[in-house]
Short mmCIF file of C-alpha atoms and ligand atoms in Angstrom, two decimals:
data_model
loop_
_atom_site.label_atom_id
_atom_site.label_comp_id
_atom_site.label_asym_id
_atom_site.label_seq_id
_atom_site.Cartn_x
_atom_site.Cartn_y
_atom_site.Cartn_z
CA UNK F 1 -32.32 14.27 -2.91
CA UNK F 2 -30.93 17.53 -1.50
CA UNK F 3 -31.36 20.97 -2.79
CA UNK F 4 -29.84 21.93 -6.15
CA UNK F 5 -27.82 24.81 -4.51
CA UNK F 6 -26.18 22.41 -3.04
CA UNK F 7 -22.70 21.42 -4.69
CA UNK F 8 -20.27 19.43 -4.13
CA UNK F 9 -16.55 20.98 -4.10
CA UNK F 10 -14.78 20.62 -7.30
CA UNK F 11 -11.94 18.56 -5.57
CA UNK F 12 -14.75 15.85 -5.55
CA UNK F 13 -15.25 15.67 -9.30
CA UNK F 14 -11.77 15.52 -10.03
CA UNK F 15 -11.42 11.98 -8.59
CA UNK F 16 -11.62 9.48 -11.70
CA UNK F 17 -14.67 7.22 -11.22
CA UNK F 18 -14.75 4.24 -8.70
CA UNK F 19 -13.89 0.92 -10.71
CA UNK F 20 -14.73 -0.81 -7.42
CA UNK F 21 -17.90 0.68 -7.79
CA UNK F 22 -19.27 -2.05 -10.57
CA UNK F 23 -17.86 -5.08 -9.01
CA UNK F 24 -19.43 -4.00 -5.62
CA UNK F 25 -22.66 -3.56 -7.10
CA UNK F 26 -22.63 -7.88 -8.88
CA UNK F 27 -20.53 -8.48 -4.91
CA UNK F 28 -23.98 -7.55 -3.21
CA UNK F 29 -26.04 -9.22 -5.75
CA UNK F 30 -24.02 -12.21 -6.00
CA UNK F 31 -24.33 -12.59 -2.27
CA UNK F 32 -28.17 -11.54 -1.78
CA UNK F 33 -28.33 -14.76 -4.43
CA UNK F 34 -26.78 -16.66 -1.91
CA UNK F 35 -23.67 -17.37 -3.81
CA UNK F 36 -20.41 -18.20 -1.33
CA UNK F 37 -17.79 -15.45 -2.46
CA UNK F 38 -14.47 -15.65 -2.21
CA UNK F 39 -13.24 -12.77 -1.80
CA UNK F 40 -9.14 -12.22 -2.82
CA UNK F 41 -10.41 -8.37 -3.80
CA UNK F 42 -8.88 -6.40 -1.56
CA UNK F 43 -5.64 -6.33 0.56
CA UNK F 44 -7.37 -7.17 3.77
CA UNK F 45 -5.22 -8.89 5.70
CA UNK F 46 -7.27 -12.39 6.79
CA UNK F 47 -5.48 -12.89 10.73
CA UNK F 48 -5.29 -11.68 14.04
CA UNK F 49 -2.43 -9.41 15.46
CA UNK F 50 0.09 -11.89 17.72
CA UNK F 51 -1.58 -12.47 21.05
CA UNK F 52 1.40 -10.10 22.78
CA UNK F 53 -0.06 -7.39 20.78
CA UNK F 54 -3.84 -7.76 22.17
CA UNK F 55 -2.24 -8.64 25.53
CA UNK F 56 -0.29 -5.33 25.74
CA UNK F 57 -3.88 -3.29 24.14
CA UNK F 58 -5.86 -4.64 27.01
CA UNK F 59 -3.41 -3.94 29.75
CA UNK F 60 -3.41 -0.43 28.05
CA UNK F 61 -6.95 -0.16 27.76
CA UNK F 62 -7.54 -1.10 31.42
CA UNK F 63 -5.19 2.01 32.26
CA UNK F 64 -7.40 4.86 33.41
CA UNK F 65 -4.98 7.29 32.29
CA UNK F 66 -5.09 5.95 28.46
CA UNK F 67 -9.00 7.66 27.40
CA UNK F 68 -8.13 11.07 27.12
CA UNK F 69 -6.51 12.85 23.81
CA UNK F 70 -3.60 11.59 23.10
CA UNK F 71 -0.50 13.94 22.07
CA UNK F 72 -1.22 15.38 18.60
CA UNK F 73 2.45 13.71 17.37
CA UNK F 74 2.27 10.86 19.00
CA UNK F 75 3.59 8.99 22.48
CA UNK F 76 7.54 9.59 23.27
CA UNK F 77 7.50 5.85 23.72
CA UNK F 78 5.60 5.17 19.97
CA UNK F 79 8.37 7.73 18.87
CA UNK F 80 11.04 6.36 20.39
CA UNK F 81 10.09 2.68 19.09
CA UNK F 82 9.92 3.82 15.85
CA UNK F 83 13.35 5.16 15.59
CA UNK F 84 14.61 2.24 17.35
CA UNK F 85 12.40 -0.57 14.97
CA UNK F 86 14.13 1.55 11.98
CA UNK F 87 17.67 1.55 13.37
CA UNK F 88 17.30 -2.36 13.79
CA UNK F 89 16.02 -3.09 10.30
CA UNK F 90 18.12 -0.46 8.88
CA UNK F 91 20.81 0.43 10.41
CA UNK F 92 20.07 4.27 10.20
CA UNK F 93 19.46 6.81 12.91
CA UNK F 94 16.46 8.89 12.89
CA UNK F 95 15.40 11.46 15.76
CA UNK F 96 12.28 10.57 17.37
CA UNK F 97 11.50 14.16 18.10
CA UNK F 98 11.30 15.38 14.53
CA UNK F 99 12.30 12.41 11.79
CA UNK F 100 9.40 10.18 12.69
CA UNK F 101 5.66 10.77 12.86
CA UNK F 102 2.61 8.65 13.78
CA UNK F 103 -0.25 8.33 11.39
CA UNK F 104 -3.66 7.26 11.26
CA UNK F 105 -2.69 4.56 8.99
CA UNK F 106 -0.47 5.36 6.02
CA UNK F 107 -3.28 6.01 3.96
CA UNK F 108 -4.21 8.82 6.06
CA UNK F 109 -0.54 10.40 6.00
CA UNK F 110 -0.07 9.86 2.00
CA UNK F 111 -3.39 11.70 1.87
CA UNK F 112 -2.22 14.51 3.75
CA UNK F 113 1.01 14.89 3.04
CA UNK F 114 -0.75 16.21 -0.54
CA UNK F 115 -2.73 18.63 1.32
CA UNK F 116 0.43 19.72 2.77
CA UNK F 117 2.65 20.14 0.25
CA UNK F 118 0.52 20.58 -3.63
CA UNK F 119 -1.06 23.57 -4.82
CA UNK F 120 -3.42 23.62 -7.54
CA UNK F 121 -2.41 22.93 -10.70
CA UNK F 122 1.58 21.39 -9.33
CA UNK F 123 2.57 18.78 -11.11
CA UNK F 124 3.21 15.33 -9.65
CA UNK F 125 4.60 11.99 -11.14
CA UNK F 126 2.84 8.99 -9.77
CA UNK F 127 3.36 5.40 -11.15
CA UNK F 128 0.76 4.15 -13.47
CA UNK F 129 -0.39 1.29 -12.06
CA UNK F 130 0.01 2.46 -8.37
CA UNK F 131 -1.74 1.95 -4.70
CA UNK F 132 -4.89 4.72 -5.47
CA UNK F 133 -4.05 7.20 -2.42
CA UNK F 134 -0.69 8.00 -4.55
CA UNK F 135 -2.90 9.51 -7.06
CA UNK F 136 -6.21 10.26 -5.36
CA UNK F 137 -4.48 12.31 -2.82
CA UNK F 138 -2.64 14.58 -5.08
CA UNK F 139 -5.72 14.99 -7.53
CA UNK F 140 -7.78 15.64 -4.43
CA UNK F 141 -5.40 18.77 -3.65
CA UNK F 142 -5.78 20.00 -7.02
CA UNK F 143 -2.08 18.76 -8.44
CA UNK F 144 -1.94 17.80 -12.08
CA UNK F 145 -0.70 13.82 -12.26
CA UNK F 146 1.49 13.40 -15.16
CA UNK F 147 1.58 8.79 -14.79
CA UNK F 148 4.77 7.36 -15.38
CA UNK F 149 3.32 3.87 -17.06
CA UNK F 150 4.76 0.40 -15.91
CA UNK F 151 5.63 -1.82 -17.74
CA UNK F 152 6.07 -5.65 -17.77
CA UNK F 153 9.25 -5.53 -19.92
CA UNK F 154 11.33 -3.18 -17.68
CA UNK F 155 9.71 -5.26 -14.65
CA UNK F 156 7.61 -2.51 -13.16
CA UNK F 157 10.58 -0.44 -12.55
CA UNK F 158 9.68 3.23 -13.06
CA UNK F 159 11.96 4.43 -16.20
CA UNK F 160 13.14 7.88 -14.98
CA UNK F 161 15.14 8.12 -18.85
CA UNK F 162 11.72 8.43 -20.31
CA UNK F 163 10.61 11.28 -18.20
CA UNK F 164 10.77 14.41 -20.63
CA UNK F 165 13.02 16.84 -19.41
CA UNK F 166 10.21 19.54 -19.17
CA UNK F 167 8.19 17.33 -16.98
CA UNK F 168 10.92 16.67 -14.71
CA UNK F 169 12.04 19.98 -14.28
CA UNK F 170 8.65 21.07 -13.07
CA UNK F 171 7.55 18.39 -11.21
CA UNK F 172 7.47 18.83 -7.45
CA UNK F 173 6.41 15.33 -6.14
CA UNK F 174 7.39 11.91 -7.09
CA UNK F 175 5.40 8.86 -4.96
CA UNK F 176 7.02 5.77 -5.65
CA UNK F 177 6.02 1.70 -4.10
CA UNK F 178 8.56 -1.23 -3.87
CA UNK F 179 7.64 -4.04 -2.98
CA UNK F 180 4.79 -2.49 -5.26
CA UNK F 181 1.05 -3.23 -4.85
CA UNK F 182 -0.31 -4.11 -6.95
CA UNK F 183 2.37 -5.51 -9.41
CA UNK F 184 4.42 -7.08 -6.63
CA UNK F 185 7.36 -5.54 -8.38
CA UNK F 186 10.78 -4.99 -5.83
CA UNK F 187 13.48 -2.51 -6.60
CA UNK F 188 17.33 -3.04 -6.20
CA UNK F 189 18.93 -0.92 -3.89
CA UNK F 190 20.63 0.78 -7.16
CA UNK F 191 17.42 1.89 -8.41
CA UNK F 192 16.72 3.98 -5.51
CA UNK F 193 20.17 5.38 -5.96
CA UNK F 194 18.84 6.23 -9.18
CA UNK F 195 15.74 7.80 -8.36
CA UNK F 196 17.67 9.65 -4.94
CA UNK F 197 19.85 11.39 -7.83
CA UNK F 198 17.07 12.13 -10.40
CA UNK F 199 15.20 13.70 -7.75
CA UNK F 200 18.35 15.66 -6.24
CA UNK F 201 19.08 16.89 -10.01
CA UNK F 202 15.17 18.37 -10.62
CA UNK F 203 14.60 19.51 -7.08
CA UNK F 204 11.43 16.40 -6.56
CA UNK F 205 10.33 15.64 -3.24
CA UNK F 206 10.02 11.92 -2.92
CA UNK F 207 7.67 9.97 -1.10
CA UNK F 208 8.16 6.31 -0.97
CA UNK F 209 5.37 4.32 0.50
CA UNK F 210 7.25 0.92 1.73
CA UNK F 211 3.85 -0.65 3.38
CA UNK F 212 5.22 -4.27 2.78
CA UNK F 213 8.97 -4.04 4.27
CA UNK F 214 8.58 -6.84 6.18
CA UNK F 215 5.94 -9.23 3.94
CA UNK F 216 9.12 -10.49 2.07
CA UNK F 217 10.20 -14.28 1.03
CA UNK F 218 13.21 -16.20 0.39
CA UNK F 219 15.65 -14.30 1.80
CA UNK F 220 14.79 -11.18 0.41
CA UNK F 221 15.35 -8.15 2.06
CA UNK F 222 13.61 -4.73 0.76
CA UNK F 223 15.30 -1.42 0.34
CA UNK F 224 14.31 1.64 2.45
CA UNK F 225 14.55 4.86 0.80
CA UNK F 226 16.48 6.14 3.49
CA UNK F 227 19.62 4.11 3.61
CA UNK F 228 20.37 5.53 0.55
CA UNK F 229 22.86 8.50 0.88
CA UNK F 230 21.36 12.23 0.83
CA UNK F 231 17.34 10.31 0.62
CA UNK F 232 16.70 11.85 3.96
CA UNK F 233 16.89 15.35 2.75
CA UNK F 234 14.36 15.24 -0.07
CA UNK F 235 12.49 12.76 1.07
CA UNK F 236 9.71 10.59 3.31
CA UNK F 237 9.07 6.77 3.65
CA UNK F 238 5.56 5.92 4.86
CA UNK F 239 5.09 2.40 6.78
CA UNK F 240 2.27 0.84 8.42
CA UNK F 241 1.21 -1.76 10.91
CA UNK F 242 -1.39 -3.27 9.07
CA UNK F 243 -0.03 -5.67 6.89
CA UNK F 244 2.99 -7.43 9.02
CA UNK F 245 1.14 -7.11 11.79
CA UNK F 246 -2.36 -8.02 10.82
CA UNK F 247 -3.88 -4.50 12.51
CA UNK F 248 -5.30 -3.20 9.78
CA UNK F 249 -8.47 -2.12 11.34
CA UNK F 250 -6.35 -0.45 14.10
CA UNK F 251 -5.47 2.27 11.75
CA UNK F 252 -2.22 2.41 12.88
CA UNK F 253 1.52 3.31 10.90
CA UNK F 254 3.82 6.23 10.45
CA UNK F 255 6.11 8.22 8.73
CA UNK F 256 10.01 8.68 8.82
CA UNK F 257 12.52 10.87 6.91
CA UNK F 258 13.22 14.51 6.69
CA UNK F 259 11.82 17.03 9.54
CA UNK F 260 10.83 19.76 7.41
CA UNK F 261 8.54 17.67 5.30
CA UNK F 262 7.27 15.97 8.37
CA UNK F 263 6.72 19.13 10.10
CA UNK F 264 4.37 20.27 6.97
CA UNK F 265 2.39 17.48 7.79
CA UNK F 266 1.74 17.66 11.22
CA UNK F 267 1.23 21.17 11.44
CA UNK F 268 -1.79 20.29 8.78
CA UNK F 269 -2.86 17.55 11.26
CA UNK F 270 -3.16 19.21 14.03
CA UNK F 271 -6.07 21.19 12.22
CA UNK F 272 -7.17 17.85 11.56
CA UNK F 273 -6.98 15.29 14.36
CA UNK F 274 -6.32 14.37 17.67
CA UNK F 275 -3.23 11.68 16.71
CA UNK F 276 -4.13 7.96 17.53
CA UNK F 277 -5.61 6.37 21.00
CA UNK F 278 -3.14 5.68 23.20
CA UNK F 279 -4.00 2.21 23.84
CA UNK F 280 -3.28 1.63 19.78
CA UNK F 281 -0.05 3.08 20.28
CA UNK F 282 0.71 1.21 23.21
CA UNK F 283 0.05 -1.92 21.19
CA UNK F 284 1.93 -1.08 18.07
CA UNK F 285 5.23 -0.25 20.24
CA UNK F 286 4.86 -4.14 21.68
CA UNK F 287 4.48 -5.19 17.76
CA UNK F 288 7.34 -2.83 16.54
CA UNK F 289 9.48 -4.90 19.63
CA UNK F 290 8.46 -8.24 18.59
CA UNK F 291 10.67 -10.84 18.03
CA UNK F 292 11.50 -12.11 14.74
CA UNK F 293 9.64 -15.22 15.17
CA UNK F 294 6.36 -13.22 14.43
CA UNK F 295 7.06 -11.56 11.42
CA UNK F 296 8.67 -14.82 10.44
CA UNK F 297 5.14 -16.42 11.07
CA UNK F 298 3.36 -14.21 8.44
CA UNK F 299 6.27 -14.50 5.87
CA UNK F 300 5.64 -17.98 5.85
CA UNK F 301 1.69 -18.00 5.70
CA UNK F 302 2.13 -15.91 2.71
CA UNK F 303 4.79 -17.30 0.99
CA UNK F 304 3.02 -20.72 1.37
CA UNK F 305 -0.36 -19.34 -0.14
CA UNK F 306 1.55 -17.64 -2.93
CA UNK F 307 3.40 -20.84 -4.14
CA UNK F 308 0.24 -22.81 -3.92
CA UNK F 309 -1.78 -20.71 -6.19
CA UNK F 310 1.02 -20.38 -8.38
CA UNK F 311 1.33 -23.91 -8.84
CA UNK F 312 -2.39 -23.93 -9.44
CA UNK F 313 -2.49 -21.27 -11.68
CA UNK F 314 0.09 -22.94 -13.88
CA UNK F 315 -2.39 -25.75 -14.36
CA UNK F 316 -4.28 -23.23 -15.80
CA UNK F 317 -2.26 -21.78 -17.94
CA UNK F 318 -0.82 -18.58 -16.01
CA UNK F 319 3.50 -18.74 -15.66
CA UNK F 320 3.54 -16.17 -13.06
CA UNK F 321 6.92 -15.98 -11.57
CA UNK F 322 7.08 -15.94 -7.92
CA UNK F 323 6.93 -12.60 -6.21
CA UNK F 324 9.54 -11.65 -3.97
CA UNK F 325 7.19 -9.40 -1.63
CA UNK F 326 3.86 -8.59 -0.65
CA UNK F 327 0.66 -10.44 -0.32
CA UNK F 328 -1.02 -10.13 -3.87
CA UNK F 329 -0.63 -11.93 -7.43
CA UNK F 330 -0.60 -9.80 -10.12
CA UNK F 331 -1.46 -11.99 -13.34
CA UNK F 332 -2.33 -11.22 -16.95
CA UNK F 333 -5.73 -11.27 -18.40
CA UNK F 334 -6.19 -14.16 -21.10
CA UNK F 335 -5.35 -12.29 -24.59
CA UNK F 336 -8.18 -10.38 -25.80
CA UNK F 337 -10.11 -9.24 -22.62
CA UNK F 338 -9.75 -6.21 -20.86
CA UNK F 339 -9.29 -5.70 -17.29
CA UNK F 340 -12.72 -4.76 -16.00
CA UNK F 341 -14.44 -7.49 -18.37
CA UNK F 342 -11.88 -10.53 -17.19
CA UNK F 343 -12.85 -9.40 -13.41
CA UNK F 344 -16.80 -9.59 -13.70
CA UNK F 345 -16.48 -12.34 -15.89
CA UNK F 346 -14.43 -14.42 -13.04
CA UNK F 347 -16.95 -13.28 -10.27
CA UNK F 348 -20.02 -14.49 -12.31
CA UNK F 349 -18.70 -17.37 -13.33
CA UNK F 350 -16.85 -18.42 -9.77
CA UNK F 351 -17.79 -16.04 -7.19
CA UNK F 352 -14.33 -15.24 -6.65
CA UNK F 353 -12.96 -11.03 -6.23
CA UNK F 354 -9.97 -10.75 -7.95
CA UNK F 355 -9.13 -6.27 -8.80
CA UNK F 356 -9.22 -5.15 -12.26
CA UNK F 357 -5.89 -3.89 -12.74
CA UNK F 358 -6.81 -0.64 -14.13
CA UNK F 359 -8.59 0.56 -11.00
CA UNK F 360 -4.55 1.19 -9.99
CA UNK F 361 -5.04 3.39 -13.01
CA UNK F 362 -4.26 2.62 -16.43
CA UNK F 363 -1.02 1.37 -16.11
CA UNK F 364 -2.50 -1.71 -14.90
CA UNK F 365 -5.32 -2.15 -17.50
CA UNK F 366 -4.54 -6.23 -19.14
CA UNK F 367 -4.11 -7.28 -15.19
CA UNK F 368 -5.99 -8.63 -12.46
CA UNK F 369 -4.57 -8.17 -8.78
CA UNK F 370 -5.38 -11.30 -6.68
CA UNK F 371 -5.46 -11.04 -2.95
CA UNK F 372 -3.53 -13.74 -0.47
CA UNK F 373 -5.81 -13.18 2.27
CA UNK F 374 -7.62 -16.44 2.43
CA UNK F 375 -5.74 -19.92 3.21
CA UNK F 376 -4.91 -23.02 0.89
CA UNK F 377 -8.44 -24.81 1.25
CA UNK F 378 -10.28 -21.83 -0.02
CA UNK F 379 -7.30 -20.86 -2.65
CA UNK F 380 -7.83 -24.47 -3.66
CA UNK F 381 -11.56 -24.29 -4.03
CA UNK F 382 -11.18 -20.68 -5.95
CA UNK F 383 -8.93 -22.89 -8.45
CA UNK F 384 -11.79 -25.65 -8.83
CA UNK F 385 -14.24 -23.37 -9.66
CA UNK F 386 -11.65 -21.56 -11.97
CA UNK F 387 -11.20 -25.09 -13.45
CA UNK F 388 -15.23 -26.26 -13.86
CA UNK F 389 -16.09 -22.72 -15.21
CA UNK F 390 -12.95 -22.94 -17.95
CA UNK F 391 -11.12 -19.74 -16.72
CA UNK F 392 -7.75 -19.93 -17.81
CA UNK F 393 -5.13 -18.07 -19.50
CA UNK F 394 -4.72 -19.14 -23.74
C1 LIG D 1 -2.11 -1.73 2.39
C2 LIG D 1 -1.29 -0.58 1.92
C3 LIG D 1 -1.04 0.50 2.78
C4 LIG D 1 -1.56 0.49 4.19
O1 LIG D 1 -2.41 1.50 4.47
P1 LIG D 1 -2.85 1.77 5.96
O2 LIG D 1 -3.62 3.03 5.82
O3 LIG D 1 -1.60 1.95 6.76
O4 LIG D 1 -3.66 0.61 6.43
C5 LIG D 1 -0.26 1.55 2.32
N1 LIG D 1 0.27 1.52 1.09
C6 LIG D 1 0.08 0.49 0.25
C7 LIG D 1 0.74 0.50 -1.08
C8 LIG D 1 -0.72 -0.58 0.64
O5 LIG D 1 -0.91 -1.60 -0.19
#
């Protein structure tokens, strides 16, 4: 208990409540009981970076030079493989100097970036369901979210005819998410010409979060906002190292597009932090040089879990169509429960973590988001206890 002068700033309050919090609460119980969870909750990556990757952080790390702070945008070399990574999956030029910035993780930068650029009271459009920083970050700067709502029938895709004219005209940011988490949703390359023109026409700064470029399957390749034509002056695409390359914990990504928006940011940052440890950085320019092999690797450990709980799922009663990206399911509560309800109600029964949709917001409420981050065995016993405890969609 602390004094009752003491307050907590009103940025605070205006974060919705914690639907995690609930579900961590039975988590710990469930566990102090004993009971083996298995946990597909959150997107926690389950593997180790490639060895090259740990090779190149402790040859880094036994550098003497390496300890001290490291430049507050980032090593030339970090910049420089950025630019270069993106030219080779891309085929578009960025300048290392000014068009590409590295972040604490891309959480850190979406986070930011709202400090940066949203007064109190602006209003941004944010996908409903959407990755929480796209909406926790603006709220926490004050900005007004007006949620664009998903929807199964138009496949996810945001529908930029159904924003009303007077929300569009004043809205400053859009955030956008394909391959989305958590509805696994991809975008055709025509969509983002769409959204590049919509945002031209009402003056929108976008900011396109495209964490799972690389976590594709069968052939599919996803879009980056910036190969579209005139993207790179309205706009910012956020990556990160966590997911392809299993550092997650190494807090490690960054951000490319336009150098005026990216200059917002790191002037902001610099009043924040002292940019990443050098021995990180070192390591994530040997895993943005890797050879395709790799990434290859982790497509394939994915894309087999995903078409093995599919097929088990379908036993069950789910048709979930095979996503073309990123390492989650996102599958329909049976009829008649809600989101929240369908999630405690498969931990008590099972012990397994799936996500209530609607902790993406409320877009997402009738959903569960299931996790690939544990392999076929324990998908397999997760679908026994599914089976024994008679969850299944009707
Ligand atoms: C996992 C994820 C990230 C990654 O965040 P980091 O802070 O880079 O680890 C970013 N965006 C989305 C949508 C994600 O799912």
């Amino acid at each position: 208990m602390s004094v009752s002068w003491i307050n907590r700033a009103d940025r605070l309050k205006a974060l919705p409540t914690y639907v995690f919090a609930r579900l961590d609460e039975l988590k710990a119980g469930a566990r102090e009981q004993g009971v083996d969870l298995i946990d597909l909750g959150m997107g926690n990556p389950d593997g180790a970076p490639p060895q090259p990757i740990i090779d190149a952080a402790i040859a880094a790390l036994s550098k003497s030079g390496n300890h001290g702070y490291p430049p507050f945008e980032g090593t030339a070399s970090f910049r420089k493989s950025i630019t270069q990574w993106y030219q080779r999956c891309y085929g578009v030029d960025l300048n290392p100097d000014n068009e590409a910035l590295p972040l604490l993780g891309s959480k850190e930068g979406l986070t930011h970036l709202a400090l940066a650029y949203i007064n109190p009271g602006d209003l941004i459009l944010v996908p409903s369901p959407s990755y929480p920083p796209h909406f926790r970050g603006p709220l926490i700067a004050g900005g007004r979210i007006h949620p664009l709502i998903l929807k199964a029938e138009q496949d996810w895709l945001i529908d930029l005819a159904a924003i009303p004219e007077a929300v569009a005209t004043r809205a400053k940011i859009l955030y956008f998410n394909y391959p989305s988490n958590p509805t696994t949703a991809t975008a055709p390359p025509e969509f983002f010409q769409e959204i590049v023109s919509f945002a031209r026409h009402y003056e929108i700064m976008l900011v396109h979060d495209l964490c799972y470029a690389e976590l594709a399957f069968d052939g599919y390749q996803p879009t980056s906002l910036l190969e579209i034509a005139g993207a790179k002056e309205i706009g910012v695409e956020f990556h990160t190292l966590s997911k392809t390359y299993n550092m997650a914990g190494w807090r490690v990504g960054f951000v490319v597009g336009n150098a005026d928006i990216i200059q917002g940011l790191r002037t902001l940052k610099t009043n924040l932090d002292y940019g990443i440890f050098t021995v990180v950085q070192q390591a994530a320019e040997t895993a943005l040089q890797l050879p395709d092999i790799y990434v290859k690797e982790v497509q394939d450990r994915y894309r087999l879990r995903r078409d093995f709980l599919i097929k088990g799922l379908a036993e069950l009663g789910w048709n979930i169509p095979p996503s073309k990206a990123t390492m989650y399911l996102w599958i329909p509560c049976p009829p008649q429960i809600g989101s929240t309800d369908f999630a405690l109600e498969v931990l008590q029964k099972t012990g397994v973590v799936v996500t209530p949709g609607n902790a993406f917001g409320v877009g997402g409420e009738g959903y569960v988001r299931i996790s690939l981050i544990a392999d076929c065995d324990r998908l397999q016993e997760a679908l026994v206890r599914f089976q024994k405890a008679g969850i299944r969609y009707v």
